[in-house]
Coordinates of C-alpha atoms in Angstrom, one line a residue:
M1006 CA 17.0 -17.3 -9.5
L1007 CA 19.0 -16.0 -6.4
L1008 CA 18.9 -12.6 -7.9
L1009 CA 15.1 -12.7 -8.1
Y1010 CA 15.1 -13.7 -4.2
L1011 CA 17.2 -11.2 -3.2
S1012 CA 15.1 -7.9 -4.9
L1013 CA 12.2 -9.2 -3.1
F1014 CA 13.7 -9.3 0.1
V1015 CA 15.4 -5.8 -0.6
S1016 CA 12.5 -4.6 -2.3
F1017 CA 9.4 -5.6 0.5
F1018 CA 12.3 -4.7 3.3
L1019 CA 11.7 -1.2 2.5
T1020 CA 7.9 -1.2 2.1
G1021 CA 8.3 -2.9 5.5
L1022 CA 10.1 -0.3 6.5
L1023 CA 7.3 2.2 5.6
A1024 CA 4.4 0.1 6.5
F1025 CA 5.3 -0.2 10.4
G1026 CA 2.5 0.3 11.7
G1027 CA 0.6 1.0 8.9
A1028 CA 0.5 3.4 6.1
P1029 CA -2.0 5.2 3.7
V1030 CA 1.2 5.3 0.8
L1031 CA 2.2 1.4 0.7
P1032 CA -0.5 1.5 -2.3
A1033 CA 1.7 3.6 -4.9
F1034 CA 4.8 2.5 -2.9
I1035 CA 3.9 -0.6 -3.9
G1036 CA 2.7 0.0 -7.1
N1037 CA 6.3 1.8 -7.7
I1038 CA 8.1 -1.6 -6.7
F1039 CA 5.6 -3.7 -9.4
I1040 CA 5.5 -1.7 -12.0
S1041 CA 8.6 0.9 -12.1
Q1042 CA 11.5 -1.0 -10.1
H1043 CA 11.1 -3.9 -11.4
E1044 CA 8.5 -4.6 -13.7
W1045 CA 7.0 -7.5 -12.2
F1046 CA 3.1 -6.5 -13.0
S1047 CA 0.9 -4.5 -15.3
P1048 CA -0.6 -2.0 -13.4
S1049 CA -4.3 -4.0 -14.1
Q1050 CA -2.2 -6.5 -12.1
V1051 CA -0.8 -4.4 -9.1
S1052 CA -4.7 -2.9 -9.1
N1053 CA -5.8 -6.5 -8.6
L1054 CA -2.8 -7.4 -5.5
I1055 CA -4.4 -4.2 -3.9
A1056 CA -7.6 -5.5 -3.9
L1057 CA -7.5 -8.5 -3.2
S1058 CA -4.6 -7.9 -0.2
L1059 CA -7.3 -5.0 0.9
I1060 CA -10.2 -8.0 1.2
T1061 CA -8.2 -10.7 3.0
P1062 CA -7.4 -10.7 6.9
G1063 CA -4.1 -8.3 7.7
D1064 CA -1.9 -6.2 7.1
L1065 CA -1.6 -4.9 2.6
A1066 CA 2.4 -5.5 3.1
L1067 CA 2.5 -8.5 4.5
N1068 CA -1.1 -10.2 2.4
A1069 CA 0.5 -8.1 -0.7
A1070 CA 4.0 -9.5 -0.1
T1071 CA 2.7 -13.2 0.3
V1072 CA 0.6 -12.6 -2.9
G1073 CA 3.3 -10.7 -4.8
G1074 CA 6.2 -12.8 -3.8
Y1075 CA 4.4 -15.7 -5.0
T1076 CA 3.6 -14.4 -8.4
T1077 CA 6.4 -13.4 -9.0
A1078 CA 8.6 -16.3 -8.0
A1079 CA 5.9 -18.6 -10.0
S1080 CA 5.9 -16.3 -13.2
T1081 CA 10.0 -15.8 -13.3
L1082 CA 11.0 -19.5 -12.3
T1083 CA 8.7 -22.6 -12.5
T1084 CA 6.0 -22.8 -9.4
G1085 CA 8.3 -24.8 -7.1
Y1086 CA 10.3 -21.6 -6.1
S1087 CA 7.0 -19.9 -5.7
I1088 CA 6.5 -20.7 -2.0
L1089 CA 9.9 -20.0 -1.4
G1090 CA 9.3 -16.4 -3.0
S1091 CA 6.5 -16.2 -1.2
F1092 CA 8.1 -16.7 2.0
I1093 CA 11.3 -14.7 1.0
A1094 CA 8.9 -11.7 0.5
T1095 CA 6.8 -12.1 3.9
L1096 CA 10.0 -12.1 5.7
G1097 CA 11.4 -9.3 4.2
V1098 CA 7.7 -7.2 4.9
T1099 CA 8.0 -8.8 8.4
L1100 CA 11.7 -7.7 9.9
P1101 CA 11.9 -4.4 10.1
S1102 CA 8.7 -3.9 12.0
F1103 CA 10.5 -6.7 14.4
V1104 CA 13.5 -5.0 14.1
S1105 CA 12.2 -1.4 15.0
T1106 CA 10.1 -2.9 17.5
G1107 CA 13.5 -4.2 20.1
I1108 CA 15.0 -1.3 19.8
F1109 CA 12.4 1.1 20.0
C1110 CA 11.4 -0.8 23.6
R1111 CA 15.4 -0.4 24.2
F1112 CA 15.7 3.7 23.8
K1113 CA 12.2 3.8 24.5
S1114 CA 12.4 6.2 27.7
L1115 CA 15.6 8.2 25.6
L1116 CA 13.7 8.8 22.5
K1117 CA 10.9 10.4 24.6
E1118 CA 13.2 13.2 26.5
L1119 CA 14.7 13.7 23.5
G1120 CA 11.5 14.1 21.7
I1121 CA 12.7 12.9 18.4
T1122 CA 9.1 10.6 17.6
Q1123 CA 7.5 14.0 17.2
T1124 CA 10.0 15.9 15.7
V1125 CA 9.5 12.8 12.9
I1126 CA 5.9 12.8 12.7
S1127 CA 5.4 16.6 12.5
W1128 CA 7.9 16.3 9.4
L1129 CA 5.5 13.3 8.1
K1130 CA 1.8 14.4 8.0
P1131 CA 2.1 16.7 5.3
V1132 CA 4.0 14.7 3.4
I1133 CA 1.6 11.5 3.4
P1134 CA -1.6 13.2 1.6
G1135 CA 0.1 14.0 -1.4
I1136 CA 1.5 10.3 -1.6
A1137 CA -2.0 8.8 -0.9
L1138 CA -3.4 11.1 -3.4
S1139 CA -0.6 10.3 -5.9
G1140 CA -1.7 6.2 -4.9
A1141 CA -5.3 6.8 -6.0
I1142 CA -4.7 8.5 -9.3
L1143 CA -2.2 5.7 -10.2
L1144 CA -4.7 3.3 -9.8
M1145 CA -7.4 5.3 -11.6
M1146 CA -4.9 5.2 -14.6
P1147 CA -6.5 3.5 -18.0
D1148 CA -4.8 0.5 -17.2
A1149 CA -4.9 -0.1 -14.1
K1150 CA -8.9 -0.6 -14.7
G1151 CA -8.1 -2.9 -17.8
G1152 CA -7.3 -1.1 -20.6
D1153 CA -10.2 1.1 -20.1
T1154 CA -10.1 4.7 -19.4
I1155 CA -11.5 6.9 -17.3
S1156 CA -14.2 9.0 -18.8
N1157 CA -14.8 12.8 -17.4
W1158 CA -18.6 11.5 -15.5
E1159 CA -16.3 9.1 -13.5
L1160 CA -13.5 11.3 -12.3
G1161 CA -15.6 14.1 -11.7
V1162 CA -17.4 11.8 -9.2
S1163 CA -14.5 10.0 -7.9
I1164 CA -13.4 13.7 -7.5
F1165 CA -16.6 14.5 -5.5
L1166 CA -16.4 11.4 -3.5
F1167 CA -13.1 12.4 -2.2
I1168 CA -13.7 16.3 -1.8
S1169 CA -16.9 14.7 0.4
T1170 CA -14.9 12.4 2.3
I1171 CA -12.7 14.6 3.7
I1172 CA -15.5 17.5 5.0
G1173 CA -17.6 14.9 5.9
S1174 CA -14.9 13.8 8.1
A1175 CA -13.3 16.8 8.7
K1176 CA -15.8 19.0 9.0
F1177 CA -19.0 17.3 10.2
N1178 CA -16.7 14.2 12.2
F1179 CA -18.8 12.2 10.4
S1180 CA -16.3 8.5 11.1
P1181 CA -14.0 7.1 8.5
I1182 CA -15.7 3.3 7.7
F1183 CA -19.3 5.5 7.8
M1184 CA -17.9 7.3 5.2
L1185 CA -16.1 4.5 3.2
L1186 CA -19.7 3.2 3.7
L1187 CA -21.2 5.6 1.7
C1188 CA -18.8 6.5 -0.6
G1189 CA -19.3 2.5 -1.8
I1190 CA -22.7 3.1 -1.7
A1191 CA -23.3 6.3 -4.3
G1192 CA -20.2 4.4 -6.5
W1193 CA -22.5 1.7 -7.2
I1194 CA -25.2 3.3 -7.8
L1195 CA -23.5 5.9 -10.1
F1196 CA -21.4 3.1 -12.4

C-alpha cells in the first residue's frame, strides 16, 4: 500500500516537473507511466484517461493525476483508499509548480542576466514536436482504440489532417483553435 502511494507520488511529481507551464508531451509521458513503467492501465484506458482529462476543466496533468490516482488505488487496493491515492497523485503533480515558482521568483533577475532561460528553451524546442508525435502515434495504436486496427484510409486521412494543420497554422497563420475545429469536423464527416 505504501509502495503504491510512493510510486504514485514520484511518478506524478516527475509529470509535474515536465508539465510546468503546460506541455504537449504530456500524453506520451502519461502513457509511459501508466502503461510501460507500472502497468497500471492498458493503452485503451490511458486513451480514455487522456480524453477525460482534456474535456474536463483544468490542466491535463492535474486531471490525469486526480483520476489516475483514484482509479489506480481503487483497482489495486480497495475503494476506501482511492481518495487518498487521488490526493497523493494530485499533490505530486502540483508540488513541482509551487517549488519551481518559488525558486524562480527568488532568482528571477539572476537568471535573466545569465540568459539561462533562453538557452534551456532553445534546447527544448527541437525535442518537443518529436515527443508530441510519439504521443499521437501511441494513441493510434490498435489497443488504444479498443482493439480495432487502424485502416490505411484512417491513417492517410489522419496524416493529411496533421500536415494540413501544420501548414495552415505555420504558413497561413490560422488560429490553432480554428484548425482544431476544422479537423474535428473533417474527422466527424470522414469517420
